[in-house]
Amino acid sequence: MDYILEGFREALKLLTTFDREIYGIISLSLMVSTTATVVAALICIPIGIHLGIKNFRGKRAFSRILYTFMSIPSVIVGLMVAIILSRKGPLGRFDLLYTPKAMVIAQTLLVIPLILGLTYSLSKNRGKEIENVGITLGGNKKDIIILIIKELRLDLMVNVVTAFSRAISEVGAVMIVGGNIKYRTRVITTTISMMKSMGDYPTAIALGLVLLVISFVINSIIYSYSGED
Amino acid sequence: MEIRVKNLKRYYSDNLVLDIDNLTMEKGKIIGVIGPNGSGKSTLLNIIAGLDKGYLGTVEYDKKPIDKETYRDMTIVFQKPYLFRRKVYENIEYPLKIRGVDRNIIGERVEKIIERFEIEDLKDNKAHLLSGGESQKVSLARALVFKPKLLLLDEPTSNIDPESIKIMEREIVRFNKETGSTIIIVTHNMEQSRRLCDDIIYLEEGKVGC
Ligand SMILES: Nc1ncnc2c1ncn2[C@@H]1O[C@H](COP(=O)(O)OP(=O)(O)OP(=O)(O)O)[C@@H](O)[C@H]1O
Ligand SMILES: [Mg+2]
């Protein structure tokens, strides 16, 4: 029991003394996952809304495939990106493997199906009614996509945050393409799994606490927004 | 705008819900559509509004098939209106905004219509929290604000108190007189159709009766 308590005490000390390394790790985590989520959202929200309200051949099959990709294991995405970015891979000459950029790419690819799928399903269920009103008031295609984004903004935000939570808490993809290199590509989750195997519980606990706090803050923000109405 | 419907058939699977050989709705008139529940009134309106494309036959707008311009020149107020999650004022200005109308003109037009509908006190309310009757008023105001050449109304006064019905009928008639636009109005209220309409179409089981 003692060493657990000891671990917590040490963890709080690390956080309150603003340990440089710890805070570097936290900020890299936030940076990588935020960038990936924002890029994926900018791409997927308009496309997902468009596909959701559009009638096309094979829509059912498309839905099923998309929903399958939503839960793709992060190690598979990591592996794919690592192969593509490795020296002999198609994008090898950019020398991106084991850099934060590679981690952003991997996490972007990881959350793209998630945001696309959630947006698509939202728009499929609720977009048609909004589209009809938009059309009858004289809106063109672009007006209607903007209108639907504005109308569904709260749900869309919840979706984006869900994607961010998945990104910041995954370990497989960033571990494979980032390599957990000290001061360079080490993020919260890769550090936790490493520290645990090294028996450094205080650091692992400290970072675990930070991860919890991050998701708590995010969820509070969502709740305060959705309580707006 | 003149509407001409020819050989119109609308099936839902094997079920023929609308079957009209020939029907012309003249420009500038107020036309009432009456008939029992399920007789195809909303179906007809949605087809004319260009929202339901799963029909057989033709619908012509001033002797032409529907195109982008036609969509911009007409509108429908639904039986259950959908208002945007923003203020009442912002709902009403929406059709003008997407048409790129000048800011000052938007302000004037929206204020004027709010005044005519006597909904000044709702102006800054969130539209999606309004009562059913208030929503119907706002959605009619939002439809009139851009002066469509064809206005389709699906039971616009079904949830409305007598005082507000007076206001809405007054504004519908005034709009017709001022703009010469064609109005097609579905109603269950015979009195109302007599009060407002130049012509009345009676629908029964998808067919035009007399
Ligand atoms: N999406 C649909 N799928 C199958 N049947 C439908 C659909 N929409 C309408 N119908 C059927 O078409 C018929 C006409 O419906 P419609 O809504 O046009 O009637 P209405 O005259 O507007 O009735 P009300 O006075 O109740 O509004 C009804 O029998 C209805 O059940
Ligand atoms: Mg109806």
GROMACS .gro file of C-alpha atoms and ligand atoms in nm:
model
  471
    1MET     CA    1   0.000   0.000   0.000
    2ASP     CA    2   0.277   0.236   0.102
    3TYR     CA    3   0.439   0.260  -0.235
    4ILE     CA    4   0.110   0.364  -0.392
    5LEU     CA    5   0.069   0.652  -0.149
    6GLU     CA    6   0.432   0.736  -0.197
    7GLY     CA    7   0.368   0.735  -0.570
    8PHE     CA    8   0.084   0.985  -0.538
    9ARG     CA    9   0.293   1.214  -0.317
   10GLU     CA   10   0.578   1.210  -0.565
   11ALA     CA   11   0.336   1.264  -0.851
   12LEU     CA   12   0.191   1.577  -0.695
   13LYS     CA   13   0.542   1.702  -0.629
   14LEU     CA   14   0.637   1.656  -0.993
   15LEU     CA   15   0.331   1.848  -1.106
   16THR     CA   16   0.354   2.128  -0.855
   17THR     CA   17   0.725   2.189  -0.910
   18PHE     CA   18   0.659   2.222  -1.280
   19ASP     CA   19   0.909   1.958  -1.378
   20ARG     CA   20   1.037   2.063  -1.722
   21GLU     CA   21   1.031   1.718  -1.874
   22ILE     CA   22   0.681   1.638  -1.752
   23TYR     CA   23   0.542   1.961  -1.888
   24GLY     CA   24   0.719   1.909  -2.220
   25ILE     CA   25   0.549   1.574  -2.247
   26ILE     CA   26   0.207   1.717  -2.161
   27SER     CA   27   0.234   2.002  -2.408
   28LEU     CA   28   0.350   1.773  -2.690
   29SER     CA   29   0.050   1.548  -2.622
   30LEU     CA   30  -0.189   1.840  -2.635
   31MET     CA   31  -0.025   1.983  -2.945
   32VAL     CA   32  -0.025   1.658  -3.143
   33SER     CA   33  -0.379   1.554  -3.057
   34THR     CA   34  -0.526   1.903  -3.098
   35THR     CA   35  -0.367   1.951  -3.440
   36ALA     CA   36  -0.479   1.607  -3.555
   37THR     CA   37  -0.835   1.664  -3.434
   38VAL     CA   38  -0.865   2.010  -3.585
   39VAL     CA   39  -0.728   1.900  -3.923
   40ALA     CA   40  -0.956   1.595  -3.928
   41ALA     CA   41  -1.260   1.804  -3.827
   42LEU     CA   42  -1.199   2.066  -4.096
   43ILE     CA   43  -1.185   1.793  -4.359
   44CYS     CA   44  -1.456   1.562  -4.229
   45ILE     CA   45  -1.736   1.788  -4.108
   46PRO     CA   46  -1.831   1.938  -4.447
   47ILE     CA   47  -1.782   1.605  -4.625
   48GLY     CA   48  -1.973   1.409  -4.361
   49ILE     CA   49  -2.266   1.652  -4.375
   50HIS     CA   50  -2.271   1.644  -4.754
   51LEU     CA   51  -2.271   1.264  -4.766
   52GLY     CA   52  -2.530   1.238  -4.491
   53ILE     CA   53  -2.796   1.437  -4.676
   54LYS     CA   54  -2.709   1.306  -5.023
   55ASN     CA   55  -2.885   1.008  -5.174
   56PHE     CA   56  -2.640   0.793  -5.361
   57ARG     CA   57  -2.609   0.435  -5.477
   58GLY     CA   58  -2.464   0.204  -5.217
   59LYS     CA   59  -2.529   0.440  -4.926
   60ARG     CA   60  -2.605   0.148  -4.696
   61ALA     CA   61  -2.284  -0.035  -4.781
   62PHE     CA   62  -2.096   0.292  -4.743
   63SER     CA   63  -2.242   0.344  -4.395
   64ARG     CA   64  -2.140  -0.003  -4.288
   65ILE     CA   65  -1.783   0.034  -4.410
   66LEU     CA   66  -1.749   0.376  -4.253
   67TYR     CA   67  -1.882   0.260  -3.917
   68THR     CA   68  -1.633  -0.028  -3.924
   69PHE     CA   69  -1.341   0.209  -3.978
   70MET     CA   70  -1.456   0.424  -3.686
   71SER     CA   71  -1.319   0.169  -3.442
   72ILE     CA   72  -1.000   0.084  -3.630
   73PRO     CA   73  -0.727  -0.017  -3.382
   74SER     CA   74  -0.466   0.254  -3.337
   75VAL     CA   75  -0.175   0.013  -3.380
   76ILE     CA   76  -0.296  -0.067  -3.730
   77VAL     CA   77  -0.305   0.301  -3.822
   78GLY     CA   78   0.040   0.342  -3.663
   79LEU     CA   79   0.178   0.051  -3.857
   80MET     CA   80   0.040   0.179  -4.187
   81VAL     CA   81   0.180   0.525  -4.136
   82ALA     CA   82   0.515   0.384  -4.022
   83ILE     CA   83   0.541   0.175  -4.338
   84ILE     CA   84   0.456   0.470  -4.560
   85LEU     CA   85   0.699   0.704  -4.384
   86SER     CA   86   0.983   0.455  -4.334
   87ARG     CA   87   1.299   0.514  -4.532
   88LYS     CA   88   1.204   0.268  -4.805
   89GLY     CA   89   0.836   0.369  -4.802
   90PRO     CA   90   0.664   0.594  -5.057
   91LEU     CA   91   0.711   0.907  -4.845
   92GLY     CA   92   1.045   0.799  -4.697
   93ARG     CA   93   1.244   1.083  -4.849
   94PHE     CA   94   1.072   1.337  -4.622
   95ASP     CA   95   1.237   1.175  -4.322
   96LEU     CA   96   0.930   1.213  -4.104
   97LEU     CA   97   0.930   0.890  -3.907
   98TYR     CA   98   0.994   0.941  -3.533
   99THR     CA   99   0.896   1.310  -3.546
  100PRO     CA  100   0.595   1.491  -3.399
  101LYS     CA  101   0.475   1.548  -3.757
  102ALA     CA  102   0.449   1.173  -3.808
  103MET     CA  103   0.247   1.151  -3.488
  104VAL     CA  104   0.009   1.422  -3.609
  105ILE     CA  105  -0.035   1.237  -3.939
  106ALA     CA  106  -0.107   0.908  -3.764
  107GLN     CA  107  -0.358   1.057  -3.521
  108THR     CA  108  -0.527   1.255  -3.798
  109LEU     CA  109  -0.580   0.933  -3.993
  110LEU     CA  110  -0.699   0.766  -3.675
  111VAL     CA  111  -0.973   1.021  -3.600
  112ILE     CA  112  -1.080   1.092  -3.960
  113PRO     CA  113  -1.311   0.788  -3.977
  114LEU     CA  114  -1.440   0.868  -3.630
  115ILE     CA  115  -1.536   1.230  -3.703
  116LEU     CA  116  -1.655   1.142  -4.052
  117GLY     CA  117  -1.875   0.860  -3.922
  118LEU     CA  118  -2.023   1.060  -3.635
  119THR     CA  119  -2.090   1.362  -3.857
  120TYR     CA  120  -2.234   1.147  -4.133
  121SER     CA  121  -2.473   0.969  -3.902
  122LEU     CA  122  -2.582   1.295  -3.738
  123SER     CA  123  -2.647   1.456  -4.075
  124LYS     CA  124  -2.826   1.146  -4.206
  125ASN     CA  125  -3.070   1.159  -3.915
  126ARG     CA  126  -3.120   1.531  -3.872
  127GLY     CA  127  -2.981   1.703  -4.179
  128LYS     CA  128  -3.267   1.636  -4.421
  129GLU     CA  129  -3.519   1.852  -4.240
  130ILE     CA  130  -3.274   2.141  -4.217
  131GLU     CA  131  -3.176   2.096  -4.581
  132ASN     CA  132  -3.540   2.117  -4.689
  133VAL     CA  133  -3.593   2.442  -4.502
  134GLY     CA  134  -3.270   2.579  -4.648
  135ILE     CA  135  -3.373   2.486  -5.002
  136THR     CA  136  -3.718   2.637  -4.968
  137LEU     CA  137  -3.573   2.962  -4.840
  138GLY     CA  138  -3.350   2.980  -5.147
  139GLY     CA  139  -3.019   2.842  -5.019
  140ASN     CA  140  -2.760   2.693  -5.253
  141LYS     CA  141  -2.545   2.389  -5.175
  142LYS     CA  142  -2.288   2.591  -4.980
  143ASP     CA  143  -2.552   2.786  -4.783
  144ILE     CA  144  -2.708   2.457  -4.682
  145ILE     CA  145  -2.388   2.294  -4.559
  146ILE     CA  146  -2.313   2.605  -4.351
  147LEU     CA  147  -2.670   2.610  -4.222
  148ILE     CA  148  -2.654   2.245  -4.113
  149ILE     CA  149  -2.318   2.299  -3.942
  150LYS     CA  150  -2.464   2.592  -3.748
  151GLU     CA  151  -2.783   2.407  -3.657
  152LEU     CA  152  -2.600   2.097  -3.536
  153ARG     CA  153  -2.307   2.282  -3.382
  154LEU     CA  154  -2.353   2.144  -3.031
  155ASP     CA  155  -2.366   1.782  -3.145
  156LEU     CA  156  -2.076   1.841  -3.381
  157MET     CA  157  -1.871   1.984  -3.099
  158VAL     CA  158  -1.941   1.682  -2.884
  159ASN     CA  159  -1.825   1.463  -3.173
  160VAL     CA  160  -1.504   1.657  -3.217
  161VAL     CA  161  -1.431   1.633  -2.847
  162THR     CA  162  -1.496   1.260  -2.855
  163ALA     CA  163  -1.238   1.236  -3.131
  164PHE     CA  164  -0.989   1.444  -2.933
  165SER     CA  165  -1.036   1.217  -2.632
  166ARG     CA  166  -0.964   0.915  -2.848
  167ALA     CA  167  -0.653   1.080  -2.990
  168ILE     CA  168  -0.502   1.196  -2.663
  169SER     CA  169  -0.564   0.867  -2.487
  170GLU     CA  170  -0.438   0.631  -2.757
  171VAL     CA  171  -0.092   0.485  -2.729
  172GLY     CA  172  -0.049   0.245  -3.023
  173ALA     CA  173  -0.014   0.489  -3.311
  174VAL     CA  174   0.207   0.749  -3.144
  175MET     CA  175   0.429   0.478  -3.002
  176ILE     CA  176   0.490   0.318  -3.341
  177VAL     CA  177   0.543   0.632  -3.549
  178GLY     CA  178   0.689   0.850  -3.273
  179GLY     CA  179   0.912   0.599  -3.103
  180ASN     CA  180   0.882   0.754  -2.755
  181ILE     CA  181   1.209   0.945  -2.790
  182LYS     CA  182   1.304   1.151  -2.487
  183TYR     CA  183   1.253   1.529  -2.531
  184ARG     CA  184   1.130   1.472  -2.887
  185THR     CA  185   0.836   1.241  -2.933
  186ARG     CA  186   0.742   1.139  -2.585
  187VAL     CA  187   0.376   1.195  -2.502
  188ILE     CA  188   0.162   1.122  -2.197
  189THR     CA  189   0.046   0.775  -2.295
  190THR     CA  190   0.379   0.647  -2.424
  191THR     CA  191   0.551   0.776  -2.112
  192ILE     CA  192   0.301   0.607  -1.884
  193SER     CA  193   0.348   0.272  -2.050
  194MET     CA  194   0.726   0.309  -2.041
  195MET     CA  195   0.749   0.434  -1.682
  196LYS     CA  196   0.530   0.151  -1.566
  197SER     CA  197   0.761  -0.108  -1.718
  198MET     CA  198   1.057   0.074  -1.564
  199GLY     CA  199   0.887   0.073  -1.225
  200ASP     CA  200   0.877   0.456  -1.209
  201TYR     CA  201   0.528   0.478  -1.064
  202PRO     CA  202   0.527   0.844  -0.955
  203THR     CA  203   0.577   0.975  -1.307
  204ALA     CA  204   0.322   0.731  -1.445
  205ILE     CA  205   0.068   0.832  -1.181
  206ALA     CA  206   0.137   1.202  -1.233
  207LEU     CA  207   0.073   1.173  -1.605
  208GLY     CA  208  -0.230   0.952  -1.550
  209LEU     CA  209  -0.374   1.224  -1.327
  210VAL     CA  210  -0.308   1.484  -1.594
  211LEU     CA  211  -0.490   1.272  -1.851
  212LEU     CA  212  -0.788   1.246  -1.617
  213VAL     CA  213  -0.788   1.620  -1.555
  214ILE     CA  214  -0.778   1.689  -1.929
  215SER     CA  215  -1.081   1.474  -1.997
  216PHE     CA  216  -1.261   1.620  -1.697
  217VAL     CA  217  -1.204   1.974  -1.822
  218ILE     CA  218  -1.318   1.884  -2.172
  219ASN     CA  219  -1.633   1.717  -2.050
  220SER     CA  220  -1.716   2.011  -1.827
  221ILE     CA  221  -1.684   2.244  -2.124
  222ILE     CA  222  -1.921   2.030  -2.330
  223TYR     CA  223  -2.174   2.011  -2.051
  224SER     CA  224  -2.171   2.383  -1.990
  225TYR     CA  225  -2.232   2.441  -2.361
  226SER     CA  226  -2.509   2.187  -2.400
  227GLY     CA  227  -2.673   2.325  -2.087
  228GLU     CA  228  -2.697   2.656  -2.271
  229ASP     CA  229  -3.038   2.575  -2.416
  230MET     CA  230  -4.623   3.248  -6.087
  231GLU     CA  231  -4.857   3.015  -6.267
  232ILE     CA  232  -4.854   2.645  -6.180
  233ARG     CA  233  -4.966   2.378  -6.421
  234VAL     CA  234  -4.984   2.014  -6.319
  235LYS     CA  235  -5.029   1.740  -6.579
  236ASN     CA  236  -5.077   1.365  -6.541
  237LEU     CA  237  -4.936   1.379  -6.192
  238LYS     CA  238  -4.910   1.048  -6.006
  239ARG     CA  239  -4.738   0.987  -5.675
  240TYR     CA  240  -4.698   0.633  -5.548
  241TYR     CA  241  -4.569   0.517  -5.213
  242SER     CA  242  -4.466   0.161  -5.302
  243ASP     CA  243  -4.792   0.034  -5.458
  244ASN     CA  244  -5.008   0.295  -5.298
  245LEU     CA  245  -5.133   0.571  -5.529
  246VAL     CA  246  -5.171   0.875  -5.302
  247LEU     CA  247  -5.197   1.147  -5.565
  248ASP     CA  248  -5.355   1.125  -5.910
  249ILE     CA  249  -5.422   1.454  -6.089
  250ASP     CA  250  -5.478   1.471  -6.468
  251ASN     CA  251  -5.483   1.841  -6.518
  252LEU     CA  252  -5.475   2.134  -6.281
  253THR     CA  253  -5.383   2.497  -6.335
  254MET     CA  254  -5.333   2.750  -6.061
  255GLU     CA  255  -5.347   3.099  -6.198
  256LYS     CA  256  -5.094   3.368  -6.136
  257GLY     CA  257  -5.175   3.616  -5.861
  258LYS     CA  258  -5.456   3.415  -5.704
  259ILE     CA  259  -5.502   3.270  -5.361
  260ILE     CA  260  -5.592   2.906  -5.407
  261GLY     CA  261  -5.727   2.694  -5.125
  262VAL     CA  262  -5.667   2.321  -5.108
  263ILE     CA  263  -5.905   2.134  -4.882
  264GLY     CA  264  -5.976   1.769  -4.818
  265PRO     CA  265  -5.976   1.507  -4.543
  266ASN     CA  266  -5.666   1.379  -4.361
  267GLY     CA  267  -5.446   1.170  -4.586
  268SER     CA  268  -5.603   1.300  -4.908
  269GLY     CA  269  -5.265   1.408  -5.043
  270LYS     CA  270  -5.263   1.782  -4.971
  271SER     CA  271  -4.916   1.794  -4.816
  272THR     CA  272  -4.787   1.557  -5.083
  273LEU     CA  273  -4.909   1.793  -5.356
  274LEU     CA  274  -4.751   2.094  -5.186
  275ASN     CA  275  -4.416   1.921  -5.138
  276ILE     CA  276  -4.411   1.822  -5.504
  277ILE     CA  277  -4.483   2.177  -5.616
  278ALA     CA  278  -4.216   2.303  -5.373
  279GLY     CA  279  -3.964   2.086  -5.555
  280LEU     CA  280  -3.882   1.881  -5.245
  281ASP     CA  281  -4.050   1.556  -5.349
  282LYS     CA  282  -3.915   1.436  -5.682
  283GLY     CA  283  -4.052   1.083  -5.673
  284TYR     CA  284  -4.357   1.153  -5.888
  285LEU     CA  285  -4.468   1.078  -6.244
  286GLY     CA  286  -4.597   1.353  -6.474
  287THR     CA  287  -4.505   1.718  -6.508
  288VAL     CA  288  -4.524   2.034  -6.301
  289GLU     CA  289  -4.462   2.363  -6.482
  290TYR     CA  290  -4.384   2.702  -6.334
  291ASP     CA  291  -4.483   2.980  -6.575
  292LYS     CA  292  -4.479   2.713  -6.847
  293LYS     CA  293  -4.124   2.602  -6.763
  294PRO     CA  294  -3.992   2.304  -6.569
  295ILE     CA  295  -3.834   2.372  -6.230
  296ASP     CA  296  -3.483   2.522  -6.223
  297LYS     CA  297  -3.253   2.701  -5.978
  298GLU     CA  298  -3.428   3.034  -6.031
  299THR     CA  299  -3.766   2.878  -5.953
  300TYR     CA  300  -3.632   2.749  -5.620
  301ARG     CA  301  -3.524   3.103  -5.531
  302ASP     CA  302  -3.864   3.247  -5.624
  303MET     CA  303  -4.085   3.024  -5.414
  304THR     CA  304  -4.115   2.890  -5.064
  305ILE     CA  305  -4.322   2.663  -4.845
  306VAL     CA  306  -4.428   2.696  -4.485
  307PHE     CA  307  -4.454   2.347  -4.340
  308GLN     CA  308  -4.732   2.202  -4.132
  309LYS     CA  309  -4.473   2.160  -3.854
  310PRO     CA  310  -4.238   2.454  -3.902
  311TYR     CA  311  -3.866   2.421  -3.838
  312LEU     CA  312  -3.701   2.734  -3.705
  313PHE     CA  313  -3.326   2.772  -3.675
  314ARG     CA  314  -3.151   2.761  -3.338
  315ARG     CA  315  -3.099   3.134  -3.328
  316LYS     CA  316  -3.297   3.444  -3.247
  317VAL     CA  317  -3.635   3.510  -3.409
  318TYR     CA  318  -3.487   3.816  -3.577
  319GLU     CA  319  -3.205   3.611  -3.725
  320ASN     CA  320  -3.450   3.352  -3.854
  321ILE     CA  321  -3.646   3.614  -4.040
  322GLU     CA  322  -3.342   3.781  -4.193
  323TYR     CA  323  -3.195   3.450  -4.318
  324PRO     CA  324  -3.355   3.441  -4.667
  325LEU     CA  325  -3.238   3.798  -4.730
  326LYS     CA  326  -2.887   3.732  -4.603
  327ILE     CA  327  -2.825   3.438  -4.834
  328ARG     CA  328  -2.948   3.653  -5.123
  329GLY     CA  329  -2.682   3.909  -5.041
  330VAL     CA  330  -2.933   4.187  -4.980
  331ASP     CA  331  -2.782   4.510  -4.848
  332ARG     CA  332  -2.756   4.526  -4.468
  333ASN     CA  333  -2.967   4.839  -4.427
  334ILE     CA  334  -3.241   4.706  -4.648
  335ILE     CA  335  -3.243   4.380  -4.452
  336GLY     CA  336  -3.288   4.575  -4.131
  337GLU     CA  337  -3.579   4.776  -4.269
  338ARG     CA  338  -3.758   4.478  -4.421
  339VAL     CA  339  -3.721   4.259  -4.114
  340GLU     CA  340  -3.833   4.531  -3.874
  341LYS     CA  341  -4.133   4.606  -4.090
  342ILE     CA  342  -4.248   4.247  -4.109
  343ILE     CA  343  -4.198   4.199  -3.735
  344GLU     CA  344  -4.415   4.502  -3.677
  345ARG     CA  345  -4.685   4.382  -3.916
  346PHE     CA  346  -4.697   4.042  -3.748
  347GLU     CA  347  -4.705   4.213  -3.407
  348ILE     CA  348  -4.422   3.997  -3.275
  349GLU     CA  349  -4.191   4.274  -3.152
  350ASP     CA  350  -4.171   4.114  -2.810
  351LEU     CA  351  -4.044   3.785  -2.956
  352LYS     CA  352  -3.773   3.946  -3.167
  353ASP     CA  353  -3.478   3.849  -2.945
  354ASN     CA  354  -3.614   3.515  -2.823
  355LYS     CA  355  -3.449   3.193  -2.924
  356ALA     CA  356  -3.669   3.064  -3.203
  357HIS     CA  357  -3.645   2.694  -3.119
  358LEU     CA  358  -3.796   2.760  -2.778
  359LEU     CA  359  -4.113   2.928  -2.908
  360SER     CA  360  -4.458   2.774  -2.871
  361GLY     CA  361  -4.617   2.597  -3.168
  362GLY     CA  362  -4.835   2.893  -3.260
  363GLU     CA  363  -4.554   3.145  -3.224
  364SER     CA  364  -4.334   2.928  -3.446
  365GLN     CA  365  -4.598   2.924  -3.718
  366LYS     CA  366  -4.619   3.303  -3.711
  367VAL     CA  367  -4.243   3.343  -3.729
  368SER     CA  368  -4.209   3.092  -4.009
  369LEU     CA  369  -4.474   3.274  -4.212
  370ALA     CA  370  -4.290   3.601  -4.153
  371ARG     CA  371  -3.964   3.436  -4.262
  372ALA     CA  372  -4.135   3.318  -4.580
  373LEU     CA  373  -4.288   3.654  -4.672
  374VAL     CA  374  -3.979   3.861  -4.607
  375PHE     CA  375  -3.812   3.785  -4.940
  376LYS     CA  376  -4.132   3.831  -5.143
  377PRO     CA  377  -4.153   3.493  -5.320
  378LYS     CA  378  -4.356   3.475  -5.640
  379LEU     CA  379  -4.512   3.153  -5.519
  380LEU     CA  380  -4.603   3.093  -5.157
  381LEU     CA  381  -4.712   2.746  -5.040
  382LEU     CA  382  -4.877   2.725  -4.698
  383ASP     CA  383  -4.954   2.394  -4.530
  384GLU     CA  384  -5.215   2.459  -4.261
  385PRO     CA  385  -5.046   2.781  -4.153
  386THR     CA  386  -5.300   2.862  -3.883
  387SER     CA  387  -5.371   2.519  -3.735
  388ASN     CA  388  -5.231   2.595  -3.386
  389ILE     CA  389  -5.319   2.960  -3.369
  390ASP     CA  390  -5.546   3.161  -3.145
  391PRO     CA  391  -5.826   3.365  -3.309
  392GLU     CA  392  -5.652   3.698  -3.258
  393SER     CA  393  -5.334   3.574  -3.427
  394ILE     CA  394  -5.530   3.408  -3.705
  395LYS     CA  395  -5.667   3.751  -3.790
  396ILE     CA  396  -5.317   3.893  -3.808
  397MET     CA  397  -5.190   3.610  -4.025
  398GLU     CA  398  -5.484   3.617  -4.264
  399ARG     CA  399  -5.451   3.993  -4.293
  400GLU     CA  400  -5.082   3.957  -4.380
  401ILE     CA  401  -5.143   3.677  -4.629
  402VAL     CA  402  -5.402   3.884  -4.814
  403ARG     CA  403  -5.193   4.198  -4.794
  404PHE     CA  404  -4.892   4.012  -4.935
  405ASN     CA  405  -5.102   3.884  -5.224
  406LYS     CA  406  -5.237   4.231  -5.302
  407GLU     CA  407  -4.900   4.405  -5.273
  408THR     CA  408  -4.688   4.159  -5.470
  409GLY     CA  409  -4.933   3.981  -5.697
  410SER     CA  410  -4.773   3.654  -5.590
  411THR     CA  411  -4.959   3.325  -5.619
  412ILE     CA  412  -5.051   3.164  -5.288
  413ILE     CA  413  -5.159   2.803  -5.239
  414ILE     CA  414  -5.296   2.738  -4.895
  415VAL     CA  415  -5.393   2.403  -4.745
  416THR     CA  416  -5.655   2.436  -4.475
  417HIS     CA  417  -5.915   2.236  -4.288
  418ASN     CA  418  -6.108   2.548  -4.214
  419MET     CA  419  -6.385   2.602  -4.470
  420GLU     CA  420  -6.461   2.946  -4.335
  421GLN     CA  421  -6.100   3.045  -4.378
  422SER     CA  422  -6.086   2.921  -4.735
  423ARG     CA  423  -6.401   3.118  -4.816
  424ARG     CA  424  -6.257   3.428  -4.653
  425LEU     CA  425  -5.921   3.415  -4.828
  426CYS     CA  426  -5.936   3.221  -5.149
  427ASP     CA  427  -6.022   3.306  -5.508
  428ASP     CA  428  -6.034   2.937  -5.606
  429ILE     CA  429  -6.077   2.622  -5.406
  430ILE     CA  430  -5.945   2.278  -5.497
  431TYR     CA  431  -6.104   1.984  -5.324
  432LEU     CA  432  -5.887   1.674  -5.287
  433GLU     CA  433  -6.018   1.332  -5.196
  434GLU     CA  434  -5.807   1.018  -5.197
  435GLY     CA  435  -5.554   1.193  -5.415
  436LYS     CA  436  -5.803   1.306  -5.679
  437VAL     CA  437  -5.942   1.650  -5.754
  438GLY     CA  438  -6.315   1.661  -5.687
  439CYS     CA  439  -6.559   1.946  -5.704
  440LIG     N1  440  -4.325   0.903  -4.663
  440LIG     C1  441  -4.441   0.836  -4.683
  440LIG     N2  442  -4.440   0.702  -4.698
  440LIG     C2  443  -4.554   0.635  -4.719
  440LIG     N3  444  -4.675   0.693  -4.727
  440LIG     C3  445  -4.681   0.825  -4.714
  440LIG     C4  446  -4.566   0.905  -4.692
  440LIG     N4  447  -4.602   1.035  -4.683
  440LIG     C5  448  -4.735   1.036  -4.699
  440LIG     N5  449  -4.784   0.912  -4.719
  440LIG     C6  450  -4.923   0.876  -4.740
  440LIG     O1  451  -4.976   0.956  -4.844
  440LIG     C7  452  -5.109   0.993  -4.818
  440LIG     C8  453  -5.124   1.142  -4.829
  440LIG     O2  454  -5.051   1.205  -4.724
  440LIG     P1  455  -5.050   1.361  -4.704
  440LIG     O3  456  -4.954   1.391  -4.595
  440LIG     O4  457  -5.027   1.425  -4.835
  440LIG     O5  458  -5.198   1.389  -4.656
  440LIG     P2  459  -5.264   1.526  -4.612
  440LIG     O6  460  -5.379   1.548  -4.705
  440LIG     O7  461  -5.164   1.634  -4.603
  440LIG     O8  462  -5.320   1.491  -4.467
  440LIG     P3  463  -5.335   1.585  -4.334
  440LIG     O9  464  -5.462   1.659  -4.350
  440LIG    O10  465  -5.344   1.485  -4.223
  440LIG    O11  466  -5.215   1.671  -4.326
  440LIG     C9  467  -5.143   0.939  -4.680
  440LIG    O12  468  -5.219   0.822  -4.694
  440LIG    C10  469  -5.009   0.906  -4.619
  440LIG    O13  470  -5.020   0.794  -4.535
  441MG      MG  471  -5.078   1.746  -4.446
   0.00000   0.00000   0.00000
